[in-house]
GROMACS .gro file of C-alpha atoms in nm:
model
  285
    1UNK     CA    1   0.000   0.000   0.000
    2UNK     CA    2   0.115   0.332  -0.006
    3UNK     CA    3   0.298   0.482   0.268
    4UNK     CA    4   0.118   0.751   0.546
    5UNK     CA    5  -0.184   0.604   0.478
    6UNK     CA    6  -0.346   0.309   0.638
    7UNK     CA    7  -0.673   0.229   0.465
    8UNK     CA    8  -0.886   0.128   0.753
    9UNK     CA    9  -0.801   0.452   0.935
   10UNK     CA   10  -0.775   0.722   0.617
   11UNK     CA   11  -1.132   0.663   0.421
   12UNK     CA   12  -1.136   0.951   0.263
   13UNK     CA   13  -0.802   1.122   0.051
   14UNK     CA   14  -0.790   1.406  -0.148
   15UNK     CA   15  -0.574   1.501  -0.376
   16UNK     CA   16  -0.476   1.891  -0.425
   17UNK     CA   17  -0.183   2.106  -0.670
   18UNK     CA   18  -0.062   1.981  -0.983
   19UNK     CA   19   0.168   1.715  -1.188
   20UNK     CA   20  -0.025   1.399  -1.141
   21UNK     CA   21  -0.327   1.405  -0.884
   22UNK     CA   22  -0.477   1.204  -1.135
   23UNK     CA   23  -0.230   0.984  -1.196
   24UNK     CA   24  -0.191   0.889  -0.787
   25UNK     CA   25  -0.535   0.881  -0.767
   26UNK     CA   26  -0.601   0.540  -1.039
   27UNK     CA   27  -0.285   0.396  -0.922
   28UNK     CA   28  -0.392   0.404  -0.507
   29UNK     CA   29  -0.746   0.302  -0.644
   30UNK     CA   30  -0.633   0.023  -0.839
   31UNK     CA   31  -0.404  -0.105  -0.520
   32UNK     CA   32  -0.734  -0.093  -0.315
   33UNK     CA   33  -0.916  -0.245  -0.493
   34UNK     CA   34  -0.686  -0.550  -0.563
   35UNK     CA   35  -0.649  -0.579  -0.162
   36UNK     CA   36  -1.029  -0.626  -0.167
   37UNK     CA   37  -1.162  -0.261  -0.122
   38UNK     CA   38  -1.470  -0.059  -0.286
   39UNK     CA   39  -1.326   0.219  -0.372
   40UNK     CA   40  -1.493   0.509  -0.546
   41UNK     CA   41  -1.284   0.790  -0.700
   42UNK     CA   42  -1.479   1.136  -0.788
   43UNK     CA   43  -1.395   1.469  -0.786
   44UNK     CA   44  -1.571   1.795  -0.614
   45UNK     CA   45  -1.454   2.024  -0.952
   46UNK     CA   46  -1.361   1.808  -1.268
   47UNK     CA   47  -1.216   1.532  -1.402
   48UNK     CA   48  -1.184   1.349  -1.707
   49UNK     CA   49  -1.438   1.077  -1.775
   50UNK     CA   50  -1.206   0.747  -1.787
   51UNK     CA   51  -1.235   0.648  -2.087
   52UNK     CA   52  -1.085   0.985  -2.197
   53UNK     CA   53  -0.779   0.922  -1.944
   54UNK     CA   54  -0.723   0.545  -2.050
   55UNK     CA   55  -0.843   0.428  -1.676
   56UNK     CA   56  -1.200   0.300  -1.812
   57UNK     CA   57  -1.003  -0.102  -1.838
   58UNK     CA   58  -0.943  -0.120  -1.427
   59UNK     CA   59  -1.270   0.006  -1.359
   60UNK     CA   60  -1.605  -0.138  -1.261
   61UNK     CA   61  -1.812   0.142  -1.339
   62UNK     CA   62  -1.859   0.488  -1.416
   63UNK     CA   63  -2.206   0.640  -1.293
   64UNK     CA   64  -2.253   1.016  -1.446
   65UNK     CA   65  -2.478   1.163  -1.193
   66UNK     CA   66  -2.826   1.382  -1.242
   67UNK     CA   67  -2.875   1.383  -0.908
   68UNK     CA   68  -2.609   1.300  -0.624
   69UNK     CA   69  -2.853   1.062  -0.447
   70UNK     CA   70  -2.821   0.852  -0.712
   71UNK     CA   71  -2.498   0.747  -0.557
   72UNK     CA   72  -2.691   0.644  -0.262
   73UNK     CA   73  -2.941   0.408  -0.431
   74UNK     CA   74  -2.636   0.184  -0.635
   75UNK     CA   75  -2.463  -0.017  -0.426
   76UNK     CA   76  -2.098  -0.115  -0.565
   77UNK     CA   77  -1.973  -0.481  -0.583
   78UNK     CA   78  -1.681  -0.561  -0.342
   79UNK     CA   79  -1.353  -0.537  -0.435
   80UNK     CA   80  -1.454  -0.271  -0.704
   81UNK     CA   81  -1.347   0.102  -0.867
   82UNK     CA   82  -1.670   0.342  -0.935
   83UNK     CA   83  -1.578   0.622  -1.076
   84UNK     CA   84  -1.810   0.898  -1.057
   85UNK     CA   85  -1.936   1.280  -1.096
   86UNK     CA   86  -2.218   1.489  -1.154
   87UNK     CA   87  -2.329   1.536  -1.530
   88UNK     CA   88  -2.116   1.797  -1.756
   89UNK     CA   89  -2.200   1.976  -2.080
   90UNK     CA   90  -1.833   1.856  -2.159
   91UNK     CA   91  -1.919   1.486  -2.184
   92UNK     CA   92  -1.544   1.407  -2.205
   93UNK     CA   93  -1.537   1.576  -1.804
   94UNK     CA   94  -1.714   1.463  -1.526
   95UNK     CA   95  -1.808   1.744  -1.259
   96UNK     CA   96  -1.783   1.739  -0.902
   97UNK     CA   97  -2.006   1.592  -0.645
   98UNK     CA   98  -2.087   1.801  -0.331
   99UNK     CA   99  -1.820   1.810  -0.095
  100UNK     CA  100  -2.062   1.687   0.180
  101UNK     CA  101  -2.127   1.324   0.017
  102UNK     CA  102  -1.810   1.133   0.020
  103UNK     CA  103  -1.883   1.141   0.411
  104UNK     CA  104  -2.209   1.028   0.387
  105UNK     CA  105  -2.153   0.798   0.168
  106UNK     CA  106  -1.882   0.647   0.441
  107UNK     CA  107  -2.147   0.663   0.718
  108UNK     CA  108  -2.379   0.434   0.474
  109UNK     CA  109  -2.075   0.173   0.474
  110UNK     CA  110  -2.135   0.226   0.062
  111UNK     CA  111  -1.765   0.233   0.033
  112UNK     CA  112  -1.463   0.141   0.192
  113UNK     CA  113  -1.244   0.439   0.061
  114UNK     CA  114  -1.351   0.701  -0.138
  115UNK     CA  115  -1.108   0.879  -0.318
  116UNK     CA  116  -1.118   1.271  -0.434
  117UNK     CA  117  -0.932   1.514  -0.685
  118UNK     CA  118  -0.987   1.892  -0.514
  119UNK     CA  119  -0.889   2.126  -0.761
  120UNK     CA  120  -0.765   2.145  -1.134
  121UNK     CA  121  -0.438   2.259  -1.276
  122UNK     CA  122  -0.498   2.232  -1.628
  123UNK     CA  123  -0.261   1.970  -1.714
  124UNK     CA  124   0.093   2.171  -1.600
  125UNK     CA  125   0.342   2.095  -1.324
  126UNK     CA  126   0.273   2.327  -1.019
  127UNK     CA  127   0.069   2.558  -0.901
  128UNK     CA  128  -0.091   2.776  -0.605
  129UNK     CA  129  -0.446   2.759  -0.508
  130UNK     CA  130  -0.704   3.047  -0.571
  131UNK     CA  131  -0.890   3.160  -0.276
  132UNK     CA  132  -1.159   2.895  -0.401
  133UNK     CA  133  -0.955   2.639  -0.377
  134UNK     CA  134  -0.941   2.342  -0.305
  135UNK     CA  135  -1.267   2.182  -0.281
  136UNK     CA  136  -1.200   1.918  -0.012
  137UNK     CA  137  -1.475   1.732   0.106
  138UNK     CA  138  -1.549   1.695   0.436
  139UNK     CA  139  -1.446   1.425   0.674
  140UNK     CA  140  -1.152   1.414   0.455
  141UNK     CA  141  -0.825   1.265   0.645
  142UNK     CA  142  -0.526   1.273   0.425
  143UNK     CA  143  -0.476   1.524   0.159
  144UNK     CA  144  -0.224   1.422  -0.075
  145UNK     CA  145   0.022   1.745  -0.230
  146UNK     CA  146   0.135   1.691  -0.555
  147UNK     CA  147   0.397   1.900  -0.736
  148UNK     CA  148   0.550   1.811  -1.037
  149UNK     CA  149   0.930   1.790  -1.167
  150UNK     CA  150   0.891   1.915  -1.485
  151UNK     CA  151   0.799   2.240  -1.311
  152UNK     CA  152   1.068   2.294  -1.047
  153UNK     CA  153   1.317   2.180  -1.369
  154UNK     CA  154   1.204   2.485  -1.553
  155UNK     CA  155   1.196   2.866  -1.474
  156UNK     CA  156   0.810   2.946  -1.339
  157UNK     CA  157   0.651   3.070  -1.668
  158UNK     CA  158   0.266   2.999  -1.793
  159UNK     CA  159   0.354   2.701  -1.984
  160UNK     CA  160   0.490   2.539  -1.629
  161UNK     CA  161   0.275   2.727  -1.367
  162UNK     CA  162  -0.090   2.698  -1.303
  163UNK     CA  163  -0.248   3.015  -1.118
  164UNK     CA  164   0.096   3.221  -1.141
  165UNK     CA  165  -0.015   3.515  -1.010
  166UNK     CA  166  -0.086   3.297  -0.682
  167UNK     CA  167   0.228   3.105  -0.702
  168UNK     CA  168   0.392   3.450  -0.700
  169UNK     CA  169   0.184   3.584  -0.445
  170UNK     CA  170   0.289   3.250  -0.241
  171UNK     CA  171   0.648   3.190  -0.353
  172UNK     CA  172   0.748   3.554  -0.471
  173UNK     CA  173   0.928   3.352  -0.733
  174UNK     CA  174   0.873   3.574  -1.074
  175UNK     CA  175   0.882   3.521  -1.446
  176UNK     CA  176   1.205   3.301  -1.510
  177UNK     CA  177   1.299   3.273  -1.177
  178UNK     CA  178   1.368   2.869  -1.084
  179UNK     CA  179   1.165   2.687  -0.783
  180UNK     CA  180   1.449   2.653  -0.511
  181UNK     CA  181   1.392   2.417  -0.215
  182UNK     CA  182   1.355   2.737  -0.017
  183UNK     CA  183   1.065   2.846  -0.237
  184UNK     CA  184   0.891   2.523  -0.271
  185UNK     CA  185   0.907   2.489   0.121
  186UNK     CA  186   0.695   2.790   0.145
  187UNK     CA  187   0.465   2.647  -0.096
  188UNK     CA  188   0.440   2.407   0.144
  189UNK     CA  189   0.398   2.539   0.448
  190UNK     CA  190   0.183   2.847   0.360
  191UNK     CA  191  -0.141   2.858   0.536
  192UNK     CA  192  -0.273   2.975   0.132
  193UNK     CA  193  -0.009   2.755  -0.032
  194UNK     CA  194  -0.017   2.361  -0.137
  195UNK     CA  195  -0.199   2.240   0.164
  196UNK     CA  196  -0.431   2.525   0.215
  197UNK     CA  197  -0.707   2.341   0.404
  198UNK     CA  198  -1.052   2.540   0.421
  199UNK     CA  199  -1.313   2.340   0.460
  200UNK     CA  200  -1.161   2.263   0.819
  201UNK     CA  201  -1.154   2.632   0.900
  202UNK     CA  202  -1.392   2.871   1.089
  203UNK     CA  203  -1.546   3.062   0.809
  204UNK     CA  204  -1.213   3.058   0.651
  205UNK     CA  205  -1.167   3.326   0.358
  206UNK     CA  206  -0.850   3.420   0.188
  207UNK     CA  207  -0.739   3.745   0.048
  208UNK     CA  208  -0.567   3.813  -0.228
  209UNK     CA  209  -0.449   4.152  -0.214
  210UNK     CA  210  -0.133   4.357  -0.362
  211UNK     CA  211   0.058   4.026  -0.370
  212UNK     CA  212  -0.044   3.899  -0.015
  213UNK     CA  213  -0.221   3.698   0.136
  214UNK     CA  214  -0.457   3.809   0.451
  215UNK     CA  215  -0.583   3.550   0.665
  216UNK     CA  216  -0.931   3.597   0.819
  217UNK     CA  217  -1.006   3.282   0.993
  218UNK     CA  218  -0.841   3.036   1.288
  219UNK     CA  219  -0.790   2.638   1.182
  220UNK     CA  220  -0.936   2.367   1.315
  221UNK     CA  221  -0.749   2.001   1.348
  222UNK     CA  222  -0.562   1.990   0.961
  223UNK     CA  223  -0.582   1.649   0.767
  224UNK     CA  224  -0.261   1.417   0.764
  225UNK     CA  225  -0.028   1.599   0.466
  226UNK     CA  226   0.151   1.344   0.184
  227UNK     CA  227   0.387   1.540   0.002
  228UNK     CA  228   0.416   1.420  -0.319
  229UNK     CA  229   0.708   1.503  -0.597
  230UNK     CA  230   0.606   1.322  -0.935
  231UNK     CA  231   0.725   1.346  -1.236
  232UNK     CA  232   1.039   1.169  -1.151
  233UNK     CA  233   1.089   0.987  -1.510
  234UNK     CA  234   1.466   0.873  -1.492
  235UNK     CA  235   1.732   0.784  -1.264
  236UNK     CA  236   1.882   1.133  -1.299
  237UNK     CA  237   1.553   1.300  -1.192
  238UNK     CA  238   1.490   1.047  -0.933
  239UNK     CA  239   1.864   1.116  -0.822
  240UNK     CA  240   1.810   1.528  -0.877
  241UNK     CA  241   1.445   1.466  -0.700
  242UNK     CA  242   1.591   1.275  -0.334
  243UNK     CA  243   1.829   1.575  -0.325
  244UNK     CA  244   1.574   1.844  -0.338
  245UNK     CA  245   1.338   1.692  -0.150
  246UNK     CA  246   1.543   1.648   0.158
  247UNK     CA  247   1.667   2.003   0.115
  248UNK     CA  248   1.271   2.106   0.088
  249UNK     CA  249   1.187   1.826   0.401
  250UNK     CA  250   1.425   2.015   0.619
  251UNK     CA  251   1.210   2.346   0.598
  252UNK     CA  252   0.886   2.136   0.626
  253UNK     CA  253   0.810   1.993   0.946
  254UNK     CA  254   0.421   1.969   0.910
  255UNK     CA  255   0.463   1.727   0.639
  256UNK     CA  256   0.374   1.372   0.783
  257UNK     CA  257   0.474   1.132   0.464
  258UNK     CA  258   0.697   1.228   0.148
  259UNK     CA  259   0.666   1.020  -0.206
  260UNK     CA  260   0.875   1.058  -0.488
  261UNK     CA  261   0.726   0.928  -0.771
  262UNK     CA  262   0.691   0.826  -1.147
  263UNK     CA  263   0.344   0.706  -1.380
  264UNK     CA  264   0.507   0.759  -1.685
  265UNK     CA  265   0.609   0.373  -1.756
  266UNK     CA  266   0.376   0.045  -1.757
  267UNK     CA  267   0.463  -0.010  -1.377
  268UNK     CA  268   0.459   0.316  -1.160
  269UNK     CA  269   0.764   0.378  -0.954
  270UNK     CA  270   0.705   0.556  -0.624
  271UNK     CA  271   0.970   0.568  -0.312
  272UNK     CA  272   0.903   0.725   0.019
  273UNK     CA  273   1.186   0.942   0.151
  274UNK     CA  274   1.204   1.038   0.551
  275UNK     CA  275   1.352   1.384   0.652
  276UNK     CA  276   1.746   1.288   0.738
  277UNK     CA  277   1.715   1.556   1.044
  278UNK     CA  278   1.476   1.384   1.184
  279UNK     CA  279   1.489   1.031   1.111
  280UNK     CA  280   1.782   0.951   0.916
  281UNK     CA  281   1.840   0.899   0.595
  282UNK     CA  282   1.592   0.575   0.463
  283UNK     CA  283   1.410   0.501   0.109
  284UNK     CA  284   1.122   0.315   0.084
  285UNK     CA  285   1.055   0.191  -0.282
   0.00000   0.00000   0.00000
């Protein structure tokens, strides 16, 4: 399974940023569901309808939704992958269910792990969240960070950053500047940045304003946070990715789990790296 989460314990996982939510999401579905799981994996903004994405083989069934409590009324087989979202005029898309059903659904026993995409990045590497963003559903446990390689490889342009003006705001990286470890461990740890988490705030609302961020609201207890750094296609990234990573790990205490990653190939590759200051150095493939 992967590491930092334990299935019986983390129902619901969200995935938020950019570089390959999507990608994380099939793969953890598809592990679930071979250790016996119902799994169902939606979205609360958009995502492609599987047999756009080339997941539609390693799933069960895909239920495009008129009405959410439709989702109520189907039960899945065990050991299954539903993959499902409200109606969209894009019929290659599926849209997002309300973020107050995956727990529901849980509380039903309908599933055994439902698993969510947040927000959108429009296919690039990295990105900031807008002050709508993410959508994470509630009851939601682990929320999975991805960030892609292709974008810290690259100086921060529109062709590599999703939401720039954000990622500016965040980072106060600019145009052709290159993501340091520095800047992608504020990324991190902002309370606006990868692991913003509002739906467990008090009325929580975000400013953006003159290239800051104001913060109007106090947090409540945040979900476990998976870093993940994707995108690692060779050995040379993989090699150039465990280096920056620890670099990033060592200004990032809140982060419970780190994954490097790859879902380029036939057979994903994904290794779990522990911050050397506090644990030692230790891979996990």
């Amino acid at each position: 399974m992967i590491p930092g989460i334990d299935p019986d314990k983390d129902r619901i996982i969200a995935t938020a940023g950019a570089g390959g939510k999507t990608s994380f999401l099939q793969h953890l579905a598809s592990l679930l569901q071979q250790s016996g799981r119902t799994v169902l994996l939606s979205t609360t903004t958009h995502i492609y309808h599987p047999d756009v994405d080339g997941f539609a083989g390693r799933v069960d069934r895909v239920i495009r939704c008129s009405d959410p409590e439709e989702l109520y009324i189907s039960r899945p087989e065990p050991a299954s992958i539903t993959v499902a979202g409200m109606a969209c005029e894009d019929r290659q898309k599926l849209s997002g269910i309300p973020a107050t059903l995956p727990a529901e659904l849980i509380r039903r026993n309908l599933y055994d792990n439902i698993l969510i995409e947040a927000d959108g990045s429009r296919q690039l590497p990295l990105k900031a969240p807008s002050d709508k963003e993410p959508v994470l559903p509630d009851g939601c446990q682990v929320i999975v960070g991805v960030t892609g390689w292709k974008g810290i490889e690259s100086p921060v342009s529109a062709e590599t950053v999703h939401r720039r003006e954000w990622f500016s705001a965040v980072t106060g990286l600019k145009a052709g500047d290159r993501v340091s470890p520095e800047a992608l461990s504020v990324l991190i740890n902002s309370p606006v940045g990868l692991f913003k988490q509002p739906h467990l705030q008090q009325s929580a609302h975000y400013f953006f304003e003159k290239n800051s961020f104001e913060k109007k609201s106090s947090a409540k207890t945040p979900c476990k946070k998976i870093w993940l750094l994707n995108q690692l296609d060779s050995q040379k990234q993989q090699q150039a990715g465990r280096a920056f990573a620890l670099e990033v790990l060592a200004h990032s205490p809140c982060i419970h789990t780190t994954l490097l990653s790859s879902f380029s190939q036939s057979y994903p590759w994904l290794e779990r790296i522990k911050n050397t200051s506090l644990y030692g150095l230790n891979y996990d493939k």
